[in-house]
C-alpha cells in the first residue's frame, strides 16, 4: 500500500498549481478559524481573569450578576449568614470595583481595585516586590505588574498617587495568573481601605468567597445560600456563566462564530473546488488504473490519502501561522487577547476533516462511477 | 491466480496451438426501450498462445465493446469469456480486477499515462499495485524501458516524449506484470505511418512469445501484415476470420 500512497502523493504534489492552491486554501481557512476562535478564547479567558486570580472555590453573589466585573453589592449580614451554613470552612468578603487614579503628570487612569479580606488577605496576588503584609501600611496598595502596568507610569515601591482624591502608596508589586479583559491596571488593597477610598452604595460586599469543608458540602452550601436569596457558584460554574454571557449576550460570540463559519466555507470552497478539479483532470487516468487492475478500495484510499495529506499539511501550516502571528502580536501589543487552546485546535481539526471529507467525497463519487470501458473506448 | 490445468478446461489443444482465449456467444446492448442498441451480437472466437489477432472493422462495428468484454472490463449481457481456462465473468469485481492485473496488459488508444509521474513511475504502476517494493518496481520499470528502447527517458515525464515514445512507454507498462494477454486499442491511430509500423513490428518481434496472446483493435490496414489472423467485425457480428500477413519469426519478452 505504501507504493500506492507514494504514487498518490506524487500525483498530487507534482501538480504544483493545484497542490499550492489546496495547501494555501486550507492553510488560510485554518488560520482564520484558529485565529477567530483563539481571539474568542482570549476574550473569555480574560473575562474570567478575576475568578482565576482570586482562586476561591465558591463565589456567593446576587442572582442578577452576569460577569465578575458587574458585581451587585450585598449586605454585610449575608457574610455572617453564609459563615453559619453547615459545610462552610470559611467565608470572606471581596470588594471589586473601579477607581480613578491621578498620575504624577496630572492625567487620570481608570483602575480595577480589589479589596481583600483584612484578616486573611484571601485571594492575594503573588508578590514580586515587597511583602503582602505591607498592604496594611498607611495608604498601602499593591500594583499588579501585567500588560497594563505601564498605564500607571510603571510605579515602583514607594511611589505615590491619588485615588479618588485620597493618597495612595505603592507598597508592593505583584503578578496574577491572568490579565483582565478591559485593559485597565489592577491594584490590590484591603477590603476596609477599598471601602474608604471608593464611593459605595448602602451595601458593600461584592462577593463572598467560600471554602467548603469538602466537595461533598457544596450542594448543601448552594442550597443554604439560595434560601437566603443569593446564589453560590463554584469557580468553574462562575467561569461558565461569564463565558455564556459573552458568548450569547454581547454579540462577540455570534460575530466570531460567523467569521469562523465564513472561514470554513471559504476553505471548503477553495479546497473542495480545487480538489474536485484535480480529480476531474485525472479521472481518465483513474479509470485506466481501474482497467489495469486497481480496485475501487485502493482508488478510494488514494483519494482519501491525497485529501488527508493536503488537509493535515494545511492544518499544520495554518495553526503554525496563527501561533506565529499571535506571538508577534503579543510582542508588540501586550494587551492582545488571543489564546490557542486544545479546543480551538480540535475544532479547526474537525472542520478540516469535514473539508477533506466533503472534498474527497465528490471525487470518490466520480472515480467510482468511471468505468474502465469508458476509458477503453476513449 | 491458480489456473486449472485439466484438458479441455485450459490449454485446449487445437492442432499445435493452445487456446488462450475462448469467447462464446458474447452479446451486449446499450440503452433501454426505443434507445436500445445492440453493439455486439453472439460473437464467438478463439485466440491462441503465440499469435497476434487483429480485430478490424468500421467504426461502430462493436470491436471495442467486444474486446472490452473479452478483457474483463465490460460485463456481457450474454455469453462467456474464458482466459487461460478461467471463466472471467464468474469472478467478483475485486477478483476480476486482480485477474486483469495479473493476466492482461492494456495499451489504451490515448495511452493514459500520468503526466505528473516520470516515465519509469508510469511503467512501474502495475507492480506497485501488486505491492512490489518501490525500489524493485522502479528497477524493473527501468529494465522494461530499456527493452522498449527508452532507458535514457526514465526520469522525464511522458509529456516530454513523442507519440511513438509514449506508445512504447504504454507498452512497457502493459508488459511489466508479464501478462498472458496483451490488448492494444488502435495502437497506431495517433502515430505516423513509419512510427506505427515500427511499434507493431516491435510488438511482433519483442513482445510476442509462445505463452502470450496479443489482441489488437485497428483500422490501420498498413499494419495488417503483422497479424497472424484477422477477425473482421461489422454491425456487432463477426463476419469472418482470415489469416494475416505475418510469417515473421519472433523472440518475445
Coordinates of C-alpha atoms in Angstrom, one line a residue:
Chain A
X1 CA 0.0 0.0 0.0
X2 CA 3.0 2.3 0.6
X3 CA 3.8 2.4 -3.1
X4 CA 0.2 3.3 -4.0
X5 CA 0.2 6.1 -1.4
X6 CA 3.5 7.3 -2.8
X7 CA 2.0 7.4 -6.3
X8 CA -0.9 9.3 -4.9
X9 CA 1.4 11.8 -3.2
X10 CA 3.4 12.3 -6.4
X11 CA 0.3 12.8 -8.5
X12 CA -0.8 15.4 -6.1
X13 CA 2.4 17.2 -5.2
X14 CA 3.7 17.2 -8.8
X15 CA 0.7 19.2 -9.9
X16 CA 2.2 22.2 -8.3
X17 CA -0.5 24.7 -9.2
X18 CA -3.4 22.7 -7.7
X19 CA -1.2 21.5 -4.8
X20 CA -0.3 25.0 -3.9
X21 CA -3.9 26.2 -4.3
X22 CA -5.1 23.4 -2.0
X23 CA -2.5 24.0 0.7
X24 CA -3.0 27.7 0.6
X25 CA -6.8 27.4 0.7
X26 CA -6.8 25.1 3.7
X27 CA -4.0 27.0 5.4
X28 CA -5.9 30.2 5.0
X29 CA -9.1 28.6 6.3
X30 CA -7.4 27.0 9.3
X31 CA -5.6 30.2 10.0
X32 CA -8.8 32.2 10.1
X33 CA -10.7 29.5 12.1
X34 CA -8.0 29.2 14.7
X35 CA -7.4 33.0 14.8
X36 CA -11.1 33.7 15.4
X37 CA -11.6 31.0 18.0
X38 CA -8.3 31.9 19.7
X39 CA -9.5 35.5 19.9
X40 CA -12.7 34.3 21.4
X41 CA -10.9 32.1 23.8
X42 CA -8.7 35.0 24.8
X43 CA -11.7 37.2 25.4
X44 CA -13.4 34.5 27.5
X45 CA -10.2 33.8 29.5
X46 CA -9.7 37.4 30.3
X47 CA -13.3 38.0 31.1
X48 CA -12.9 35.5 34.0
X49 CA -9.4 36.7 35.0
X50 CA -10.6 37.8 38.4
X51 CA -12.1 34.4 39.1
X52 CA -8.9 32.7 38.2
X53 CA -6.7 35.2 40.1
X54 CA -8.6 35.1 43.3
X55 CA -8.9 31.3 43.2
X56 CA -11.9 30.8 45.6
X57 CA -13.8 27.5 45.4
X58 CA -17.2 29.1 45.8
X59 CA -18.4 32.5 44.9
X60 CA -21.6 33.9 46.5
X61 CA -23.3 36.7 44.7
X62 CA -26.5 38.4 43.8
X63 CA -28.5 36.2 41.4
X64 CA -28.5 39.0 38.8
X65 CA -24.7 39.1 38.5
X66 CA -23.7 38.0 35.0
X67 CA -20.0 38.8 34.9
X68 CA -17.4 39.3 37.6
X69 CA -17.0 42.9 36.7
X70 CA -20.6 43.9 37.3
X71 CA -21.0 42.8 40.9
X72 CA -24.1 43.8 42.8
X73 CA -23.3 44.7 46.3
X74 CA -24.7 42.5 49.1
X75 CA -25.5 43.5 52.7
X76 CA -22.8 42.7 55.3
X77 CA -25.2 40.4 57.1
X78 CA -25.1 37.9 54.2
X79 CA -21.4 37.2 55.1
X80 CA -22.5 36.1 58.6
X81 CA -25.3 34.1 57.2
X82 CA -23.0 32.3 54.8
X83 CA -20.4 31.6 57.5
X84 CA -23.1 30.0 59.6
X85 CA -24.1 27.5 56.9
X86 CA -23.1 23.9 57.5
X87 CA -20.2 22.7 55.4
X88 CA -18.5 26.2 55.2
X89 CA -14.9 26.0 56.3
X90 CA -14.5 29.8 56.0
X91 CA -16.1 32.7 54.1
X92 CA -14.5 36.1 53.4
X93 CA -15.7 39.2 51.6
X94 CA -14.2 40.5 48.4
X95 CA -14.5 44.0 47.1
X96 CA -14.2 44.5 43.4
X97 CA -14.7 48.0 41.9
X98 CA -13.3 50.7 39.8
X99 CA -11.4 53.8 40.7
X100 CA -9.7 56.7 39.1
X101 CA -6.0 57.3 39.6
X102 CA -4.5 60.7 39.2
X103 CA -1.0 60.1 37.9
X104 CA 2.1 62.3 38.6
X105 CA 1.7 64.0 35.3
X106 CA -1.8 65.1 36.2
X107 CA -3.6 62.6 33.9
X108 CA -6.2 60.2 35.1
X109 CA -6.2 56.4 34.6
X110 CA -9.1 54.1 35.4
X111 CA -8.1 51.1 37.6
X112 CA -9.7 48.0 39.0
X113 CA -9.3 47.8 42.8
X114 CA -9.6 44.5 44.6
X115 CA -10.3 44.7 48.3
X116 CA -9.1 41.6 50.1
X117 CA -10.4 40.4 53.4
X118 CA -8.4 42.3 56.0
X119 CA -7.9 39.3 58.2
X120 CA -6.9 36.6 55.8
X121 CA -6.0 38.5 52.6
X122 CA -7.6 35.6 50.8
X123 CA -7.2 35.9 47.0
X124 CA -3.8 37.7 47.4
X125 CA -1.6 38.0 44.3
X126 CA 1.8 36.6 44.0
X127 CA 4.3 39.1 45.3
X128 CA 7.2 40.2 43.2
X129 CA 8.5 43.0 45.4
X130 CA 7.6 43.8 49.0
X131 CA 5.7 41.8 51.5
X132 CA 2.0 41.1 51.4
X133 CA 1.7 42.4 54.9
X134 CA 2.8 45.8 53.8
X135 CA -0.7 46.1 52.4
X136 CA -1.7 47.0 55.9
X137 CA 0.6 50.0 55.9
X138 CA -0.8 53.6 55.6
X139 CA -2.5 54.1 52.2
X140 CA -1.0 50.8 51.0
X141 CA -1.7 49.4 47.6
X142 CA -0.1 46.6 45.6
X143 CA 0.2 47.2 41.9
X144 CA -0.1 44.2 39.6
X145 CA 2.7 44.0 37.0
X146 CA 0.9 43.0 33.9
X147 CA 0.5 44.3 30.4
X148 CA -1.5 47.3 31.8
X149 CA 1.1 48.2 34.4
X150 CA 2.7 50.8 32.3
X151 CA -0.5 52.7 32.1
X152 CA 0.2 53.7 35.8
X153 CA 3.6 55.0 34.8
X154 CA 5.3 51.8 35.9
X155 CA 5.3 52.7 39.6
X156 CA 7.9 51.4 42.0
X157 CA 7.6 50.6 45.6
X158 CA 7.2 53.8 47.5
X159 CA 5.7 55.8 44.6
X160 CA 2.5 57.7 45.4
X161 CA -0.5 58.9 43.6
X162 CA -4.1 59.8 44.2
X163 CA -7.1 57.6 44.0
X164 CA -10.4 59.4 44.2
X165 CA -8.6 62.3 45.9
X166 CA -7.1 60.0 48.5
X167 CA -3.3 59.5 48.8
X168 CA -2.2 56.0 47.8
X169 CA 1.2 54.5 48.1
X170 CA 2.6 51.5 46.3
X171 CA 3.9 49.1 48.9
X172 CA 4.5 46.1 46.7
X173 CA 4.4 44.8 43.2
X174 CA 2.7 41.5 42.3
X175 CA 1.6 39.4 39.5
X176 CA -1.6 37.5 38.8
X177 CA -2.4 34.4 36.6
X178 CA -4.4 36.2 34.0
X179 CA -4.9 39.8 32.7
X180 CA -8.3 41.4 32.7
X181 CA -10.5 42.0 29.7
X182 CA -10.9 45.7 29.8
X183 CA -7.3 46.8 29.6
X184 CA -7.1 48.7 32.9
X185 CA -4.4 48.2 35.6
X186 CA -5.2 46.4 38.8
X187 CA -4.5 47.4 42.3
X188 CA -4.9 45.3 45.5
X189 CA -5.6 46.7 48.9
X190 CA -7.5 45.6 52.0
X191 CA -11.3 45.4 52.0
X192 CA -11.7 48.1 54.5
X193 CA -9.4 50.5 52.7
X194 CA -11.2 49.9 49.4
X195 CA -14.4 50.9 51.1
X196 CA -12.7 54.1 52.4
X197 CA -11.3 55.1 49.1
X198 CA -14.1 54.3 46.8
X199 CA -17.6 55.6 46.7
X200 CA -20.1 53.0 47.7
X201 CA -23.7 52.2 47.8
X202 CA -25.5 51.2 51.0
X203 CA -24.4 47.6 50.6
X204 CA -20.7 47.0 50.1
X205 CA -19.8 43.3 49.7
X206 CA -19.2 42.5 46.0
X207 CA -18.6 38.8 46.5
X208 CA -18.3 36.3 49.4
X209 CA -15.6 33.8 48.8
X210 CA -16.3 30.5 50.4
X211 CA -14.1 27.5 51.1
X212 CA -16.1 24.3 51.8
X213 CA -15.0 21.7 54.3
X214 CA -15.2 19.2 51.5
X215 CA -16.5 19.0 47.9
X216 CA -19.4 17.0 49.2
X217 CA -20.6 20.1 51.2
X218 CA -21.0 22.2 48.1
X219 CA -24.6 21.2 47.3
X220 CA -25.7 22.0 50.9
X221 CA -23.9 25.3 50.8
X222 CA -25.6 26.1 47.4
X223 CA -29.0 25.3 48.9
X224 CA -28.3 27.3 52.0
X225 CA -27.2 30.3 50.0
X226 CA -30.3 30.0 47.8
X227 CA -32.5 30.1 50.9
X228 CA -31.2 33.5 51.8
X229 CA -31.8 34.8 48.3
X230 CA -28.4 34.6 46.7
X231 CA -26.6 32.1 44.6
X232 CA -23.4 30.1 45.2
X233 CA -21.3 29.2 42.1
X234 CA -18.2 27.1 42.0
X235 CA -15.3 28.6 40.2
X236 CA -16.0 26.6 37.1
X237 CA -19.7 27.4 37.2
X238 CA -18.9 31.1 37.5
X239 CA -16.4 31.0 34.6
X240 CA -19.0 29.1 32.6
X241 CA -21.6 31.7 33.4
X242 CA -19.3 34.6 32.4
X243 CA -18.4 32.7 29.1
X244 CA -22.1 32.2 28.4
X245 CA -22.8 35.9 28.9
X246 CA -20.0 37.0 26.5
X247 CA -20.9 34.3 24.0
X248 CA -24.6 34.8 23.8
X249 CA -25.5 38.2 25.2
X250 CA -22.8 40.5 23.8
X251 CA -22.7 39.6 20.1
X252 CA -19.0 38.8 20.4
X253 CA -19.6 35.0 20.3
X254 CA -22.0 35.3 17.4
X255 CA -19.7 37.5 15.4
X256 CA -16.7 35.3 15.9
X257 CA -18.8 32.2 15.2
X258 CA -19.9 33.8 11.9
X259 CA -16.3 34.6 11.0
X260 CA -15.3 31.1 11.7
X261 CA -18.2 29.8 9.6
X262 CA -17.1 32.1 6.8
X263 CA -13.6 30.8 7.1
X264 CA -14.8 27.3 7.0
X265 CA -17.0 28.0 3.9
X266 CA -14.1 29.7 2.1
X267 CA -11.7 26.9 2.9
X268 CA -14.3 24.3 1.9
X269 CA -15.0 26.2 -1.4
X270 CA -11.3 26.6 -2.3
X271 CA -10.1 23.2 -1.4
X272 CA -13.3 21.4 -2.5
X273 CA -13.3 23.0 -5.9
X274 CA -9.6 22.6 -6.4
X275 CA -9.5 19.0 -5.3
X276 CA -12.6 18.2 -7.4
X277 CA -10.9 19.7 -10.5
X278 CA -7.8 17.7 -9.7
X279 CA -9.9 14.6 -9.6
X280 CA -11.6 15.5 -12.8
X281 CA -8.3 16.2 -14.5
X282 CA -7.1 12.8 -13.6
X283 CA -10.4 11.0 -13.9
X284 CA -9.4 9.1 -17.1
X285 CA -6.2 8.1 -15.5
X286 CA -8.0 6.7 -12.5
X287 CA -10.2 4.9 -15.0
X288 CA -7.1 3.5 -16.6
X289 CA -5.9 2.3 -13.2
X290 CA -9.2 0.6 -12.7
X291 CA -8.8 -1.1 -16.1
X292 CA -5.2 -2.2 -15.2
X293 CA -6.4 -3.8 -12.1
X294 CA -6.7 -1.3 -9.2
X295 CA -9.7 -2.0 -7.0
X296 CA -12.2 0.7 -6.0
X297 CA -11.0 0.4 -2.4
X298 CA -7.4 1.2 -3.5
X299 CA -8.6 4.1 -5.5
X300 CA -10.6 5.5 -2.6
X301 CA -7.6 5.0 -0.4
X302 CA -5.5 7.1 -2.8
X303 CA -8.0 9.9 -2.9
X304 CA -8.6 9.9 0.8
X305 CA -4.8 10.0 1.3
X306 CA -4.5 12.9 -1.0
X307 CA -7.3 14.8 0.7
X308 CA -6.0 13.9 4.1
X309 CA -2.4 14.9 3.2
X310 CA -3.3 18.4 1.9
X311 CA -5.7 18.9 4.8
X312 CA -3.3 18.0 7.5
X313 CA -0.5 19.9 5.9
X314 CA -2.8 22.9 5.6
X315 CA -3.8 22.4 9.2
X316 CA -0.3 22.3 10.4
X317 CA 0.7 25.4 8.4
X318 CA -2.5 27.2 9.4
X319 CA -2.1 26.6 13.1
X320 CA 1.6 27.4 12.9
X321 CA 0.9 30.6 11.1
X322 CA -1.7 31.6 13.6
X323 CA 0.6 30.8 16.6
X324 CA 3.4 32.9 15.0
X325 CA 1.0 35.8 14.3
X326 CA -0.3 35.7 17.9
X327 CA 3.3 35.6 19.2
X328 CA 4.3 38.5 17.0
X329 CA 1.2 40.4 18.0
X330 CA 1.9 39.9 21.7
X331 CA 5.4 41.1 21.3
X332 CA 4.1 44.4 20.0
X333 CA 0.7 44.6 21.8
X334 CA 0.8 43.3 25.4
X335 CA -3.0 43.7 25.6
X336 CA -3.6 41.3 22.7
X337 CA -6.1 38.8 23.9
X338 CA -5.8 35.6 22.0
X339 CA -5.2 32.0 23.2
X340 CA -4.8 28.9 21.2
X341 CA -6.4 26.2 23.3
X342 CA -6.8 22.5 22.7
X343 CA -10.4 23.2 22.0
X344 CA -9.5 25.6 19.2
X345 CA -7.2 23.1 17.6
X346 CA -9.7 20.3 17.9
X347 CA -12.5 22.5 16.4
X348 CA -10.2 23.5 13.5
X349 CA -9.1 19.9 13.0
X350 CA -12.8 18.8 13.0
X351 CA -13.5 21.4 10.3
X352 CA -10.5 20.4 8.3
X353 CA -11.6 16.8 8.5
X354 CA -15.1 17.9 7.2
X355 CA -13.4 19.9 4.4
X356 CA -11.3 16.9 3.4
X357 CA -14.3 14.5 3.7
X358 CA -16.5 16.7 1.6
X359 CA -13.8 17.4 -1.0
X360 CA -12.9 13.8 -1.4
X361 CA -16.5 12.6 -1.3
X362 CA -17.2 14.3 -4.6
X363 CA -14.0 13.0 -6.1
X364 CA -14.6 9.5 -4.9
X365 CA -18.1 9.5 -6.3
X366 CA -16.8 10.4 -9.7
X367 CA -14.0 7.9 -9.6
X368 CA -16.3 5.1 -8.5
X369 CA -18.6 6.0 -11.4
X370 CA -16.0 5.9 -14.1
X371 CA -16.0 2.6 -15.9
X372 CA -12.8 1.2 -17.4
X373 CA -14.9 0.6 -20.5
X374 CA -15.4 4.4 -20.8
X375 CA -11.6 4.8 -20.9
X376 CA -11.1 1.9 -23.3
X377 CA -13.5 3.2 -25.9
X378 CA -12.0 6.7 -25.5
Chain B
X1 CA -4.1 -16.8 -9.9
X2 CA -4.5 -20.5 -10.0
X3 CA -5.0 -21.8 -13.4
X4 CA -6.9 -25.1 -14.0
X5 CA -4.7 -27.5 -15.9
X6 CA -7.2 -30.2 -16.8
X7 CA -7.6 -30.9 -20.5
X8 CA -10.5 -29.1 -22.1
X9 CA -10.6 -26.6 -19.3
X10 CA -7.5 -24.6 -20.1
X11 CA -4.9 -25.4 -22.7
X12 CA -7.3 -26.9 -25.2
X13 CA -5.3 -28.5 -28.0
X14 CA -6.2 -27.3 -31.4
X15 CA -3.5 -28.9 -33.5
X16 CA -0.2 -27.3 -32.5
X17 CA -1.9 -24.3 -31.0
X18 CA -3.2 -23.9 -27.5
X19 CA -6.3 -21.8 -26.7
X20 CA -5.5 -18.7 -24.7
X21 CA -9.0 -17.1 -25.0
X22 CA -12.3 -18.6 -25.7
X23 CA -15.3 -16.2 -26.3
X24 CA -18.7 -17.8 -26.7
X25 CA -21.9 -16.1 -27.7
X26 CA -20.9 -12.6 -26.5
X27 CA -23.8 -10.2 -26.7
X28 CA -24.0 -6.7 -25.4
X29 CA -26.5 -3.9 -25.8
X30 CA -26.8 -0.3 -24.6
X31 CA -29.8 1.8 -23.7
X32 CA -33.3 0.9 -22.9
X33 CA -36.6 0.7 -24.8
X34 CA -36.5 2.7 -28.0
X35 CA -32.9 3.8 -27.4
X36 CA -31.7 0.2 -27.0
X37 CA -28.8 -0.6 -29.4
X38 CA -27.2 -4.0 -29.7
X39 CA -23.5 -3.4 -30.0
X40 CA -22.3 -7.0 -30.2
X41 CA -24.4 -10.0 -31.1
X42 CA -23.5 -13.6 -30.5
X43 CA -19.7 -13.3 -31.1
X44 CA -17.6 -16.4 -30.6
X45 CA -14.0 -16.9 -31.4
X46 CA -10.8 -18.4 -30.0
X47 CA -7.4 -16.8 -29.8
X48 CA -4.2 -18.8 -29.3
X49 CA -1.0 -18.5 -27.5
X50 CA 1.8 -17.1 -29.6
X51 CA -0.4 -15.3 -32.0
X52 CA -1.4 -11.7 -32.8
X53 CA -5.1 -11.4 -33.5
X54 CA -6.2 -8.2 -35.2
X55 CA -9.8 -7.1 -34.7
X56 CA -10.8 -4.9 -37.6
X57 CA -14.0 -3.3 -38.8
X58 CA -15.6 0.1 -39.4
X59 CA -16.4 2.5 -36.6
X60 CA -19.4 1.3 -34.7
X61 CA -18.9 -2.3 -35.6
X62 CA -18.5 -3.4 -32.0
X63 CA -14.7 -4.0 -31.9
X64 CA -14.1 -2.1 -28.7
X65 CA -17.2 -3.4 -27.0
X66 CA -16.3 -7.0 -27.9
X67 CA -12.7 -6.6 -26.7
X68 CA -13.8 -4.9 -23.5
X69 CA -15.9 -7.9 -22.7
X70 CA -13.1 -10.2 -23.6
X71 CA -10.6 -8.4 -21.4
X72 CA -12.9 -8.2 -18.3
X73 CA -13.8 -4.5 -18.2
X74 CA -17.4 -4.7 -19.6
X75 CA -19.8 -7.3 -18.4
X76 CA -21.7 -9.0 -21.3
X77 CA -25.4 -9.4 -21.4
X78 CA -25.0 -12.9 -22.6
X79 CA -22.1 -15.3 -23.4
X80 CA -18.9 -16.2 -21.6
X81 CA -15.2 -15.5 -21.8
X82 CA -12.5 -17.9 -20.7
X83 CA -8.9 -16.8 -20.4
X84 CA -6.4 -19.4 -19.6
X85 CA -9.3 -21.6 -18.5
X86 CA -10.8 -19.1 -16.1
X87 CA -14.3 -18.0 -16.7
X88 CA -13.6 -14.4 -16.0
X89 CA -17.2 -13.3 -15.7
X90 CA -17.8 -15.7 -12.8
X91 CA -15.3 -13.7 -10.7
X92 CA -16.3 -10.9 -8.3
X93 CA -15.4 -7.3 -9.1
X94 CA -12.3 -7.4 -7.0
X95 CA -11.3 -10.9 -8.2
X96 CA -11.7 -9.6 -11.7
X97 CA -9.5 -6.6 -11.0
X98 CA -6.8 -8.9 -9.7
X99 CA -7.2 -11.1 -12.7
X100 CA -6.7 -8.2 -15.1
X101 CA -3.7 -7.0 -13.1
X102 CA -2.0 -10.4 -13.3
X103 CA -3.2 -11.7 -16.6
X104 CA -4.0 -8.8 -19.0
X105 CA -1.9 -5.9 -20.2
X106 CA -3.7 -2.9 -21.7
X107 CA -2.4 -0.3 -24.1
X108 CA -5.0 2.4 -24.4
X109 CA -5.5 4.4 -27.5
X110 CA -4.7 7.6 -25.7
X111 CA -2.0 5.9 -23.6
X112 CA -3.4 7.4 -20.4
X113 CA 0.0 8.0 -18.9
X114 CA 0.1 10.2 -15.8
X115 CA 1.8 13.4 -16.8
X116 CA 2.8 14.2 -13.2
X117 CA 4.8 11.0 -12.9
X118 CA 8.1 10.1 -14.5
X119 CA 8.1 7.6 -17.3
X120 CA 9.6 5.0 -15.1
X121 CA 6.9 5.6 -12.4
X122 CA 4.2 5.2 -15.1
X123 CA 5.7 1.9 -16.2
X124 CA 6.0 0.7 -12.6
X125 CA 2.3 1.2 -11.7
X126 CA 1.1 -2.4 -12.3
X127 CA 3.9 -3.7 -10.0
X128 CA 3.2 -1.0 -7.4
X129 CA -0.5 -2.1 -7.4
X130 CA 0.8 -5.6 -7.0
X131 CA 2.5 -4.4 -3.8
X132 CA 6.0 -4.8 -5.1
X133 CA 8.6 -2.8 -3.1
X134 CA 9.1 0.7 -4.6
X135 CA 12.7 0.3 -5.5
X136 CA 12.1 -3.2 -7.0
X137 CA 9.3 -1.8 -9.1
X138 CA 11.3 1.1 -10.3
X139 CA 14.3 -1.1 -11.1
X140 CA 12.0 -3.4 -13.1
X141 CA 10.4 -0.4 -14.9
X142 CA 13.8 0.8 -16.0
X143 CA 14.6 -2.7 -17.3
X144 CA 11.4 -2.7 -19.4
X145 CA 12.1 0.9 -20.6
X146 CA 15.4 -0.4 -21.8
X147 CA 13.6 -3.2 -23.6
X148 CA 11.4 -0.7 -25.4
X149 CA 14.4 1.5 -26.1
X150 CA 13.7 4.3 -23.7
X151 CA 16.3 3.7 -21.0
X152 CA 17.5 7.2 -21.2
X153 CA 14.0 8.7 -20.8
X154 CA 13.1 7.0 -17.5
X155 CA 13.2 10.2 -15.4
X156 CA 11.3 12.5 -17.7
X157 CA 7.6 13.0 -17.6
X158 CA 5.7 11.4 -20.5
X159 CA 4.6 14.7 -21.9
X160 CA 8.2 15.3 -23.0
X161 CA 8.1 12.2 -25.1
X162 CA 7.0 11.9 -28.7
X163 CA 3.8 10.0 -29.6
X164 CA 5.8 6.9 -30.6
X165 CA 7.8 7.0 -27.4
X166 CA 4.6 7.4 -25.3
X167 CA 3.2 4.4 -27.1
X168 CA 6.3 2.4 -26.2
X169 CA 6.0 3.6 -22.5
X170 CA 2.4 2.4 -22.5
X171 CA 3.5 -1.0 -23.9
X172 CA 6.2 -1.2 -21.3
X173 CA 3.6 -0.5 -18.6
X174 CA 1.3 -3.2 -20.1
X175 CA 4.2 -5.7 -20.2
X176 CA 5.8 -5.2 -16.8
X177 CA 3.5 -7.5 -14.9
X178 CA 4.2 -10.2 -17.5
X179 CA 0.6 -10.7 -18.7
X180 CA -0.5 -13.6 -20.8
X181 CA -2.9 -11.4 -22.8
X182 CA -2.0 -8.1 -24.3
X183 CA -4.7 -5.8 -25.5
X184 CA -3.9 -2.9 -27.7
X185 CA -6.5 -0.4 -28.8
X186 CA -5.8 1.4 -32.0
X187 CA -2.0 1.4 -31.3
X188 CA -1.2 3.3 -34.5
X189 CA -4.1 5.7 -34.6
X190 CA -2.1 8.7 -33.3
X191 CA 1.2 7.8 -35.0
X192 CA 2.6 8.4 -38.4
X193 CA 2.9 5.5 -40.8
X194 CA 6.5 4.7 -40.1
X195 CA 6.2 5.0 -36.4
X196 CA 3.1 2.9 -36.4
X197 CA 4.8 0.2 -38.3
X198 CA 7.8 0.3 -36.1
X199 CA 5.7 -0.1 -33.0
X200 CA 3.8 -3.1 -34.3
X201 CA 7.0 -4.6 -35.6
X202 CA 8.5 -4.1 -32.2
X203 CA 5.4 -5.8 -30.6
X204 CA 5.6 -8.6 -33.1
X205 CA 9.3 -9.2 -32.6
X206 CA 10.0 -8.4 -28.9
X207 CA 6.7 -8.8 -27.1
X208 CA 5.0 -11.8 -28.6
X209 CA 6.1 -15.1 -27.3
X210 CA 4.7 -18.7 -27.2
X211 CA 2.9 -18.1 -23.9
X212 CA 1.3 -14.8 -24.8
X213 CA -1.6 -13.8 -27.0
X214 CA -2.0 -10.3 -28.4
X215 CA -5.2 -8.7 -29.4
X216 CA -5.1 -5.5 -31.4
X217 CA -8.0 -3.3 -32.4
X218 CA -7.2 -1.3 -35.5
X219 CA -8.4 0.4 -38.6
X220 CA -5.0 0.7 -40.0
X221 CA -4.7 -1.6 -43.0
X222 CA -1.0 -0.7 -43.3
X223 CA -0.1 -2.9 -40.4
X224 CA -2.3 -5.9 -41.3
X225 CA 0.8 -7.7 -42.5
X226 CA 1.9 -8.1 -38.8
X227 CA -1.3 -10.1 -37.9
X228 CA -1.4 -13.9 -37.6
X229 CA -5.1 -13.8 -38.0
X230 CA -7.6 -11.0 -38.7
X231 CA -11.1 -11.1 -37.1
X232 CA -13.5 -8.9 -39.2
X233 CA -16.5 -7.4 -37.5
X234 CA -19.5 -5.5 -38.8
X235 CA -22.7 -4.4 -37.1
X236 CA -21.7 -6.2 -34.0
X237 CA -21.1 -9.6 -35.6
X238 CA -18.0 -11.5 -36.7
X239 CA -18.1 -11.6 -40.5
X240 CA -15.1 -13.7 -40.9
X241 CA -11.7 -14.7 -39.6
X242 CA -8.8 -14.8 -42.1
X243 CA -5.1 -15.3 -41.9
X244 CA -2.9 -12.2 -41.7
X245 CA 0.2 -11.5 -43.5
X246 CA 2.7 -12.3 -40.8
X247 CA 5.2 -15.0 -41.1
X248 CA 7.8 -13.2 -39.1
X249 CA 9.8 -15.2 -36.6
X250 CA 9.9 -13.7 -33.1
X251 CA 11.5 -13.8 -29.8
X252 CA 9.4 -12.4 -27.0
X253 CA 9.9 -10.7 -23.7

